[in-house]
Amino acid sequence: MSSISRVFRRASVLLLAALALAGCSRPQPAEEPLRAVKVMAVGASAYDTEPEFSAEVRARIESRLGFRVAGKLTRRQAELGEHVKAGQVLAQLDPQDYRLAVEAARAQHAAALTNRDLALADLKRYRGLREQNFISAAELERRESTYKAAQAQLEQAQAQMASQGNQAQYTTLVADVPGIVTAIEAEPGQVVTAGAPVVRIAQDGARDVVFSVPEDRAGLVKPGSAVAVRGWSDGKEMEGKVREVAASADAVTRTYTVKVAIDAATAPALGATVFARPQALSRSGTQVLKLPTSALRQEGKGSAVWVLDKASMTVRSQPVEVATADGNEAVIGSGLAPGMLVVVAGVHVLSPGQKVSIYHEKTAAPAGAAAVQEAVNATGRITPVSSTR
């Protein structure tokens, strides 16, 4: 074998070994693409929204009327939503037992009246006998005592008869004041106790707007402060003043009830939904730092944002405290300063120290976009259209 053949063979072996080693080595990982992110410069801006609470229109005075005696409800003339006048009959109980009690009281009164008259006649006769010295002074005193006892029994019977007469009248429930029936709490055939609510009436006159505020804001709402009221159905604006703030929180909701007095002449219908904006809670015009909610992410037990270092074009995590919301934006209480660049889109695919580029929106549509839209308008479907880059 010639020397040239030996050299050629050795070269072939070395080449095959190099190819085998190259096939066994791991490929180099692809470089991570440079992500484009949207950023915004942090700056102070005015607080736009005002706290608004859902409220309800109610009567200043709403009474639960019931019978002053117990009995079986036989009739109910009042209907839900009906406007009633003072003295109008609302419901009636079975009066039979009370009528019998009145008759018994009358009979007792008649008996007591007869006994009194007899005692008075005896007293007159015995006074005459005493003047003629036919009886002793002690006997006359006994007759006088008998007359006084008969007179007392008569007065007792009179009071009893009047009381039974009132009891019989109480079997008819009448409206004390004009108003609107807002609830029915008993039906005919039901046996009700004395004082049990049967009809609820919202009295005519003053109207209130009632809503609830959380505990952290209840102290800011003071009686006499102005409240803007807006109707839900018609959007009509009204002015009111805080009349009352509850002294204690509701046991269930832990909120405080606020009552706002409004003009009864222009007030919406009872039970209407309105929106109340207390001026004491207004922050309109206050300069705050705001960010879109897309810039926030959860980090540990709090919130954080990505801040862009423009010199190195890398991002770092910055914890922030969210104070409240202003519409669809978050109001930042602490953690940021004006002038910082904050990432507002794509925050969930970034990592600390990652290099990024700033995304710039294209001002003009690609040349092929107009052609695609034209094809869709002409045929009703998308057709392949060549585009140039």
Short mmCIF file of N, CA, C and O in Angstrom, two decimals, residues 154-273:
data_model
loop_
_atom_site.label_atom_id
_atom_site.label_comp_id
_atom_site.label_asym_id
_atom_site.label_seq_id
_atom_site.Cartn_x
_atom_site.Cartn_y
_atom_site.Cartn_z
N LEU A 154 -121.03 52.61 91.13
CA LEU A 154 -121.59 53.17 89.90
C LEU A 154 -120.50 53.77 89.02
O LEU A 154 -120.48 53.55 87.80
N GLU A 155 -119.58 54.49 89.62
CA GLU A 155 -118.48 55.08 88.83
C GLU A 155 -117.60 53.99 88.22
O GLU A 155 -117.13 54.12 87.09
N GLN A 156 -117.37 52.92 88.98
CA GLN A 156 -116.59 51.80 88.44
C GLN A 156 -117.30 51.17 87.25
O GLN A 156 -116.68 50.83 86.23
N ALA A 157 -118.61 50.99 87.37
CA ALA A 157 -119.38 50.39 86.27
C ALA A 157 -119.37 51.30 85.05
O ALA A 157 -119.31 50.82 83.90
N GLN A 158 -119.43 52.61 85.27
CA GLN A 158 -119.36 53.55 84.15
C GLN A 158 -118.02 53.45 83.42
O GLN A 158 -117.96 53.43 82.19
N ALA A 159 -116.93 53.38 84.20
CA ALA A 159 -115.61 53.26 83.58
C ALA A 159 -115.47 51.94 82.84
O ALA A 159 -114.90 51.88 81.74
N GLN A 160 -116.00 50.87 83.42
CA GLN A 160 -115.92 49.57 82.78
C GLN A 160 -116.70 49.56 81.47
O GLN A 160 -116.26 49.00 80.47
N MET A 161 -117.86 50.19 81.47
CA MET A 161 -118.67 50.24 80.26
C MET A 161 -117.96 51.06 79.18
O MET A 161 -117.96 50.68 78.00
N ALA A 162 -117.32 52.16 79.57
CA ALA A 162 -116.59 52.97 78.59
C ALA A 162 -115.40 52.20 78.03
O ALA A 162 -115.11 52.25 76.82
N SER A 163 -114.70 51.45 78.90
CA SER A 163 -113.55 50.66 78.45
C SER A 163 -113.97 49.57 77.47
O SER A 163 -113.34 49.38 76.43
N GLN A 164 -115.09 48.88 77.79
CA GLN A 164 -115.57 47.84 76.89
C GLN A 164 -116.05 48.44 75.57
O GLN A 164 -115.89 47.83 74.51
N GLY A 165 -116.59 49.64 75.64
CA GLY A 165 -116.99 50.30 74.40
C GLY A 165 -115.80 50.62 73.53
O GLY A 165 -115.84 50.45 72.29
N ASN A 166 -114.71 51.05 74.15
CA ASN A 166 -113.48 51.31 73.38
C ASN A 166 -112.93 50.02 72.79
O ASN A 166 -112.45 50.01 71.65
N GLN A 167 -112.96 48.93 73.58
CA GLN A 167 -112.46 47.66 73.07
C GLN A 167 -113.23 47.22 71.82
O GLN A 167 -112.65 46.70 70.87
N ALA A 168 -114.51 47.45 71.83
CA ALA A 168 -115.31 47.10 70.66
C ALA A 168 -114.94 47.96 69.47
O ALA A 168 -114.90 47.49 68.32
N GLN A 169 -114.65 49.25 69.69
CA GLN A 169 -114.25 50.12 68.59
C GLN A 169 -112.88 49.75 68.05
O GLN A 169 -112.61 49.94 66.86
N TYR A 170 -112.02 49.19 68.91
CA TYR A 170 -110.68 48.82 68.47
C TYR A 170 -110.68 47.64 67.52
O TYR A 170 -109.64 47.31 66.94
N THR A 171 -111.81 46.98 67.35
CA THR A 171 -111.87 45.88 66.38
C THR A 171 -111.89 46.39 64.94
O THR A 171 -111.83 45.59 64.02
N THR A 172 -111.97 47.70 64.76
CA THR A 172 -111.89 48.31 63.44
C THR A 172 -110.59 49.11 63.35
O THR A 172 -110.37 50.02 64.16
N LEU A 173 -109.72 48.76 62.40
CA LEU A 173 -108.43 49.43 62.23
C LEU A 173 -108.59 50.54 61.19
O LEU A 173 -109.00 50.27 60.06
N VAL A 174 -108.28 51.77 61.58
CA VAL A 174 -108.40 52.91 60.69
C VAL A 174 -107.04 53.58 60.55
O VAL A 174 -106.16 53.46 61.41
N ALA A 175 -106.86 54.29 59.45
CA ALA A 175 -105.61 55.00 59.19
C ALA A 175 -105.56 56.28 60.02
O ALA A 175 -106.53 57.05 60.05
N ASP A 176 -104.46 56.49 60.70
CA ASP A 176 -104.30 57.70 61.51
C ASP A 176 -103.99 58.91 60.65
O ASP A 176 -104.41 60.03 60.96
N VAL A 177 -103.20 58.69 59.59
CA VAL A 177 -102.74 59.79 58.73
C VAL A 177 -102.84 59.33 57.28
O VAL A 177 -102.90 58.13 56.99
N PRO A 178 -102.86 60.26 56.32
CA PRO A 178 -102.85 59.86 54.91
C PRO A 178 -101.49 59.32 54.51
O PRO A 178 -100.45 59.76 55.02
N GLY A 179 -101.50 58.34 53.63
CA GLY A 179 -100.24 57.75 53.19
C GLY A 179 -100.48 56.64 52.19
O GLY A 179 -101.59 56.44 51.69
N ILE A 180 -99.41 55.90 51.91
CA ILE A 180 -99.44 54.81 50.94
C ILE A 180 -99.18 53.51 51.65
O ILE A 180 -98.25 53.40 52.47
N VAL A 181 -99.98 52.50 51.36
CA VAL A 181 -99.80 51.18 51.95
C VAL A 181 -98.59 50.52 51.28
O VAL A 181 -98.59 50.25 50.08
N THR A 182 -97.57 50.26 52.07
CA THR A 182 -96.33 49.69 51.52
C THR A 182 -96.16 48.21 51.85
O THR A 182 -95.28 47.56 51.28
N ALA A 183 -96.97 47.68 52.76
CA ALA A 183 -96.84 46.25 53.09
C ALA A 183 -98.12 45.77 53.75
O ALA A 183 -98.79 46.52 54.47
N ILE A 184 -98.47 44.51 53.49
CA ILE A 184 -99.60 43.82 54.13
C ILE A 184 -99.00 42.65 54.91
O ILE A 184 -98.33 41.79 54.34
N GLU A 185 -99.25 42.62 56.22
CA GLU A 185 -98.61 41.63 57.07
C GLU A 185 -99.60 40.68 57.73
O GLU A 185 -99.21 39.89 58.59
N ALA A 186 -100.87 40.74 57.37
CA ALA A 186 -101.87 39.80 57.90
C ALA A 186 -102.99 39.67 56.88
O ALA A 186 -103.30 40.62 56.15
N GLU A 187 -103.60 38.49 56.84
CA GLU A 187 -104.66 38.20 55.87
C GLU A 187 -105.93 37.78 56.61
O GLU A 187 -105.87 37.32 57.76
N PRO A 188 -107.12 37.94 55.95
CA PRO A 188 -108.37 37.50 56.57
C PRO A 188 -108.33 36.04 56.98
O PRO A 188 -107.78 35.19 56.27
N GLY A 189 -108.93 35.74 58.15
CA GLY A 189 -108.91 34.39 58.70
C GLY A 189 -107.79 34.18 59.70
O GLY A 189 -107.80 33.20 60.44
N GLN A 190 -106.83 35.07 59.73
CA GLN A 190 -105.70 34.93 60.64
C GLN A 190 -106.06 35.50 62.01
O GLN A 190 -106.70 36.54 62.11
N VAL A 191 -105.66 34.82 63.06
CA VAL A 191 -105.85 35.30 64.43
C VAL A 191 -104.62 36.11 64.81
O VAL A 191 -103.49 35.59 64.79
N VAL A 192 -104.85 37.36 65.14
CA VAL A 192 -103.73 38.26 65.44
C VAL A 192 -103.78 38.64 66.92
O VAL A 192 -104.85 38.69 67.53
N THR A 193 -102.62 38.91 67.46
CA THR A 193 -102.52 39.37 68.84
C THR A 193 -102.58 40.89 68.88
O THR A 193 -102.43 41.57 67.86
N ALA A 194 -102.77 41.42 70.05
CA ALA A 194 -102.83 42.87 70.20
C ALA A 194 -101.47 43.48 69.86
O ALA A 194 -100.44 43.05 70.37
N GLY A 195 -101.47 44.46 68.98
CA GLY A 195 -100.25 45.14 68.59
C GLY A 195 -99.52 44.51 67.43
O GLY A 195 -98.53 45.09 66.94
N ALA A 196 -99.93 43.33 66.97
CA ALA A 196 -99.25 42.69 65.84
C ALA A 196 -99.46 43.52 64.57
O ALA A 196 -100.59 43.92 64.26
N PRO A 197 -98.39 43.81 63.78
CA PRO A 197 -98.55 44.62 62.57
C PRO A 197 -99.47 43.95 61.56
O PRO A 197 -99.36 42.74 61.32
N VAL A 198 -100.36 44.73 61.01
CA VAL A 198 -101.27 44.25 59.98
C VAL A 198 -101.02 44.98 58.66
O VAL A 198 -100.96 44.36 57.59
N VAL A 199 -100.86 46.28 58.73
CA VAL A 199 -100.66 47.11 57.54
C VAL A 199 -99.52 48.09 57.83
O VAL A 199 -99.42 48.62 58.94
N ARG A 200 -98.67 48.28 56.83
CA ARG A 200 -97.60 49.27 56.95
C ARG A 200 -97.91 50.45 56.03
O ARG A 200 -98.21 50.25 54.85
N ILE A 201 -97.85 51.66 56.57
CA ILE A 201 -98.21 52.86 55.81
C ILE A 201 -97.04 53.84 55.83
O ILE A 201 -96.50 54.16 56.90
N ALA A 202 -96.66 54.30 54.64
CA ALA A 202 -95.68 55.37 54.50
C ALA A 202 -96.43 56.69 54.45
O ALA A 202 -97.20 56.94 53.51
N GLN A 203 -96.24 57.51 55.45
CA GLN A 203 -97.00 58.74 55.55
C GLN A 203 -96.63 59.73 54.45
O GLN A 203 -95.48 59.80 54.02
N ASP A 204 -97.62 60.47 53.99
CA ASP A 204 -97.37 61.54 53.04
C ASP A 204 -96.50 62.61 53.69
O ASP A 204 -96.54 62.82 54.91
N GLY A 205 -95.74 63.30 52.85
CA GLY A 205 -94.92 64.39 53.39
C GLY A 205 -93.46 64.20 53.06
O GLY A 205 -93.11 63.89 51.91
N ALA A 206 -92.59 64.40 54.03
CA ALA A 206 -91.15 64.41 53.81
C ALA A 206 -90.66 63.05 53.31
O ALA A 206 -91.19 62.00 53.67
N ARG A 207 -89.63 63.10 52.47
CA ARG A 207 -89.02 61.90 51.91
C ARG A 207 -87.52 61.90 52.22
O ARG A 207 -86.87 62.94 52.30
N ASP A 208 -86.98 60.68 52.39
CA ASP A 208 -85.56 60.49 52.66
C ASP A 208 -84.95 59.59 51.60
O ASP A 208 -85.63 58.70 51.06
N VAL A 209 -83.67 59.81 51.34
CA VAL A 209 -82.86 58.89 50.54
C VAL A 209 -81.96 58.14 51.52
O VAL A 209 -81.20 58.76 52.27
N VAL A 210 -82.05 56.82 51.53
CA VAL A 210 -81.38 56.01 52.53
C VAL A 210 -80.33 55.13 51.85
O VAL A 210 -80.63 54.44 50.86
N PHE A 211 -79.10 55.18 52.34
CA PHE A 211 -78.03 54.33 51.83
C PHE A 211 -77.08 54.00 52.97
O PHE A 211 -77.22 54.52 54.08
N SER A 212 -76.13 53.12 52.71
CA SER A 212 -75.18 52.67 53.74
C SER A 212 -73.76 52.98 53.30
O SER A 212 -73.43 52.88 52.11
N VAL A 213 -72.93 53.37 54.26
CA VAL A 213 -71.52 53.66 53.99
C VAL A 213 -70.66 52.75 54.85
O VAL A 213 -71.07 52.34 55.95
N PRO A 214 -69.47 52.39 54.38
CA PRO A 214 -68.59 51.53 55.18
C PRO A 214 -68.06 52.26 56.40
O PRO A 214 -68.12 53.49 56.51
N GLU A 215 -67.50 51.47 57.30
CA GLU A 215 -67.07 52.01 58.58
C GLU A 215 -65.98 53.06 58.45
O GLU A 215 -65.95 54.04 59.20
N ASP A 216 -65.07 52.89 57.47
CA ASP A 216 -63.96 53.82 57.36
C ASP A 216 -64.38 55.18 56.80
O ASP A 216 -63.60 56.14 56.84
N ARG A 217 -65.61 55.29 56.29
CA ARG A 217 -66.07 56.56 55.74
C ARG A 217 -67.22 57.17 56.52
O ARG A 217 -67.61 58.31 56.25
N ALA A 218 -67.77 56.41 57.45
CA ALA A 218 -68.95 56.90 58.19
C ALA A 218 -68.61 58.16 58.97
O ALA A 218 -69.45 59.07 59.10
N GLY A 219 -67.41 58.25 59.51
CA GLY A 219 -67.05 59.42 60.30
C GLY A 219 -66.91 60.69 59.49
O GLY A 219 -66.94 61.80 60.06
N LEU A 220 -66.75 60.58 58.17
CA LEU A 220 -66.60 61.77 57.33
C LEU A 220 -67.94 62.38 56.95
O LEU A 220 -67.98 63.55 56.55
N VAL A 221 -69.00 61.60 57.04
CA VAL A 221 -70.33 62.09 56.65
C VAL A 221 -70.98 62.70 57.89
O VAL A 221 -71.26 62.00 58.85
N LYS A 222 -71.23 64.00 57.85
CA LYS A 222 -71.79 64.72 58.99
C LYS A 222 -73.20 65.19 58.68
O LYS A 222 -73.51 65.52 57.53
N PRO A 223 -74.08 65.23 59.70
CA PRO A 223 -75.42 65.80 59.48
C PRO A 223 -75.34 67.23 58.98
O PRO A 223 -74.56 68.04 59.49
N GLY A 224 -76.14 67.55 57.97
CA GLY A 224 -76.15 68.87 57.37
C GLY A 224 -75.28 69.01 56.14
O GLY A 224 -75.40 70.00 55.42
N SER A 225 -74.40 68.03 55.87
CA SER A 225 -73.55 68.10 54.68
C SER A 225 -74.36 67.80 53.42
O SER A 225 -75.35 67.09 53.46
N ALA A 226 -73.91 68.35 52.30
CA ALA A 226 -74.64 68.24 51.04
C ALA A 226 -74.42 66.87 50.40
O ALA A 226 -73.34 66.28 50.51
N VAL A 227 -75.45 66.40 49.72
CA VAL A 227 -75.40 65.13 49.00
C VAL A 227 -76.10 65.33 47.65
O VAL A 227 -77.23 65.83 47.62
N ALA A 228 -75.43 64.95 46.57
CA ALA A 228 -76.03 65.00 45.24
C ALA A 228 -76.74 63.68 44.98
O ALA A 228 -76.15 62.61 45.14
N VAL A 229 -78.01 63.75 44.58
CA VAL A 229 -78.83 62.56 44.35
C VAL A 229 -79.20 62.51 42.88
O VAL A 229 -79.66 63.50 42.31
N ARG A 230 -78.99 61.33 42.27
CA ARG A 230 -79.31 61.14 40.85
C ARG A 230 -80.25 59.96 40.70
O ARG A 230 -80.01 58.89 41.23
N GLY A 231 -81.35 60.19 39.95
CA GLY A 231 -82.31 59.13 39.72
C GLY A 231 -81.75 58.06 38.80
O GLY A 231 -81.02 58.36 37.85
N TRP A 232 -82.08 56.80 39.08
CA TRP A 232 -81.59 55.71 38.24
C TRP A 232 -82.34 55.63 36.92
O TRP A 232 -81.74 55.39 35.87
N SER A 233 -83.64 55.82 36.94
CA SER A 233 -84.45 55.64 35.72
C SER A 233 -84.40 56.84 34.79
O SER A 233 -84.31 56.69 33.58
N ASP A 234 -84.43 58.06 35.36
CA ASP A 234 -84.49 59.25 34.51
C ASP A 234 -83.22 60.09 34.56
O ASP A 234 -83.07 61.04 33.79
N GLY A 235 -82.29 59.77 35.46
CA GLY A 235 -81.06 60.53 35.57
C GLY A 235 -81.23 61.93 36.13
O GLY A 235 -80.31 62.75 36.05
N LYS A 236 -82.37 62.21 36.71
CA LYS A 236 -82.64 63.55 37.24
C LYS A 236 -81.78 63.81 38.47
O LYS A 236 -81.65 62.99 39.35
N GLU A 237 -81.19 65.01 38.51
CA GLU A 237 -80.33 65.41 39.62
C GLU A 237 -81.13 66.16 40.67
O GLU A 237 -81.96 67.00 40.34
N MET A 238 -80.87 65.85 41.94
CA MET A 238 -81.52 66.52 43.06
C MET A 238 -80.47 66.83 44.11
O MET A 238 -79.41 66.19 44.16
N GLU A 239 -80.77 67.81 44.93
CA GLU A 239 -79.89 68.16 46.03
C GLU A 239 -80.54 67.76 47.36
O GLU A 239 -81.74 67.89 47.54
N GLY A 240 -79.73 67.26 48.25
CA GLY A 240 -80.22 66.86 49.57
C GLY A 240 -79.19 67.16 50.64
O GLY A 240 -78.04 67.53 50.34
N LYS A 241 -79.60 67.00 51.88
CA LYS A 241 -78.72 67.21 53.01
C LYS A 241 -78.83 66.03 53.96
O LYS A 241 -79.92 65.49 54.17
N VAL A 242 -77.70 65.65 54.53
CA VAL A 242 -77.68 64.54 55.48
C VAL A 242 -78.51 64.91 56.71
O VAL A 242 -78.25 65.92 57.35
N ARG A 243 -79.51 64.10 56.99
CA ARG A 243 -80.38 64.35 58.14
C ARG A 243 -79.97 63.51 59.34
O ARG A 243 -80.08 63.96 60.49
N GLU A 244 -79.48 62.31 59.07
CA GLU A 244 -79.18 61.41 60.18
C GLU A 244 -78.13 60.40 59.76
O GLU A 244 -78.15 59.90 58.63
N VAL A 245 -77.20 60.11 60.66
CA VAL A 245 -76.21 59.05 60.47
C VAL A 245 -76.35 58.08 61.64
O VAL A 245 -76.37 58.49 62.80
N ALA A 246 -76.47 56.80 61.32
CA ALA A 246 -76.70 55.79 62.36
C ALA A 246 -75.57 55.82 63.39
O ALA A 246 -74.39 55.97 63.05
N ALA A 247 -75.93 55.66 64.65
CA ALA A 247 -74.94 55.68 65.72
C ALA A 247 -74.18 54.37 65.84
O ALA A 247 -73.08 54.34 66.40
N SER A 248 -74.74 53.28 65.33
CA SER A 248 -74.07 51.98 65.40
C SER A 248 -74.19 51.28 64.06
O SER A 248 -75.10 51.56 63.26
N ALA A 249 -73.28 50.35 63.81
CA ALA A 249 -73.25 49.64 62.53
C ALA A 249 -74.31 48.54 62.50
O ALA A 249 -74.74 48.02 63.53
N ASP A 250 -74.74 48.22 61.29
CA ASP A 250 -75.67 47.12 61.10
C ASP A 250 -75.02 45.82 61.54
O ASP A 250 -73.84 45.56 61.26
N ALA A 251 -75.78 44.98 62.22
CA ALA A 251 -75.23 43.75 62.78
C ALA A 251 -74.76 42.77 61.71
O ALA A 251 -73.87 41.96 61.95
N VAL A 252 -75.35 42.83 60.52
CA VAL A 252 -75.02 41.88 59.45
C VAL A 252 -74.00 42.47 58.48
O VAL A 252 -72.95 41.87 58.23
N THR A 253 -74.29 43.65 57.94
CA THR A 253 -73.43 44.24 56.91
C THR A 253 -72.27 45.04 57.47
O THR A 253 -71.32 45.33 56.75
N ARG A 254 -72.34 45.42 58.77
CA ARG A 254 -71.31 46.23 59.41
C ARG A 254 -71.12 47.57 58.71
O ARG A 254 -70.01 48.09 58.61
N THR A 255 -72.20 48.12 58.18
CA THR A 255 -72.18 49.43 57.56
C THR A 255 -73.10 50.37 58.34
O THR A 255 -73.93 49.92 59.14
N TYR A 256 -72.96 51.67 58.09
CA TYR A 256 -73.73 52.68 58.80
C TYR A 256 -74.77 53.29 57.86
O TYR A 256 -74.45 53.69 56.73
N THR A 257 -76.01 53.35 58.31
CA THR A 257 -77.11 53.87 57.52
C THR A 257 -77.11 55.40 57.57
O THR A 257 -77.00 55.99 58.63
N VAL A 258 -77.24 56.01 56.39
CA VAL A 258 -77.29 57.47 56.26
C VAL A 258 -78.63 57.83 55.64
O VAL A 258 -79.05 57.22 54.64
N LYS A 259 -79.32 58.82 56.22
CA LYS A 259 -80.58 59.30 55.71
C LYS A 259 -80.41 60.74 55.24
O LYS A 259 -79.93 61.59 56.00
N VAL A 260 -80.81 60.98 53.99
CA VAL A 260 -80.65 62.29 53.37
C VAL A 260 -82.04 62.86 53.07
O VAL A 260 -82.86 62.20 52.41
N ALA A 261 -82.31 64.05 53.55
CA ALA A 261 -83.60 64.70 53.31
C ALA A 261 -83.59 65.34 51.92
O ALA A 261 -82.65 66.03 51.54
N ILE A 262 -84.66 65.10 51.14
CA ILE A 262 -84.83 65.70 49.83
C ILE A 262 -86.20 66.36 49.76
O ILE A 262 -87.06 66.12 50.61
N ASP A 263 -86.39 67.17 48.73
CA ASP A 263 -87.66 67.87 48.54
C ASP A 263 -88.75 66.87 48.18
O ASP A 263 -88.62 66.13 47.19
N ALA A 264 -89.82 66.83 48.98
CA ALA A 264 -90.89 65.87 48.73
C ALA A 264 -91.61 66.15 47.42
O ALA A 264 -92.14 65.24 46.78
N ALA A 265 -91.65 67.43 46.99
CA ALA A 265 -92.39 67.78 45.77
C ALA A 265 -91.73 67.19 44.53
O ALA A 265 -92.41 66.86 43.56
N THR A 266 -90.42 67.08 44.52
CA THR A 266 -89.69 66.57 43.35
C THR A 266 -89.11 65.19 43.58
O THR A 266 -88.36 64.70 42.73
N ALA A 267 -89.43 64.56 44.71
CA ALA A 267 -88.85 63.25 45.04
C ALA A 267 -89.42 62.17 44.13
O ALA A 267 -90.59 62.21 43.75
N PRO A 268 -88.60 61.18 43.75
CA PRO A 268 -89.11 60.03 42.98
C PRO A 268 -90.11 59.23 43.81
O PRO A 268 -90.33 59.49 45.00
N ALA A 269 -90.72 58.25 43.17
CA ALA A 269 -91.70 57.41 43.85
C ALA A 269 -91.05 56.62 44.98
O ALA A 269 -89.84 56.39 44.98
N LEU A 270 -91.87 56.26 45.96
CA LEU A 270 -91.36 55.47 47.08
C LEU A 270 -90.75 54.17 46.58
O LEU A 270 -91.30 53.49 45.70
N GLY A 271 -89.60 53.83 47.14
CA GLY A 271 -88.91 52.62 46.75
C GLY A 271 -88.05 52.75 45.51
O GLY A 271 -87.39 51.78 45.12
N ALA A 272 -88.05 53.92 44.87
CA ALA A 272 -87.26 54.10 43.66
C ALA A 272 -85.76 54.03 43.99
O ALA A 272 -85.32 54.45 45.05
N THR A 273 -84.99 53.50 43.04
CA THR A 273 -83.55 53.42 43.20
C THR A 273 -82.90 54.70 42.72
O THR A 273 -83.20 55.20 41.63
#
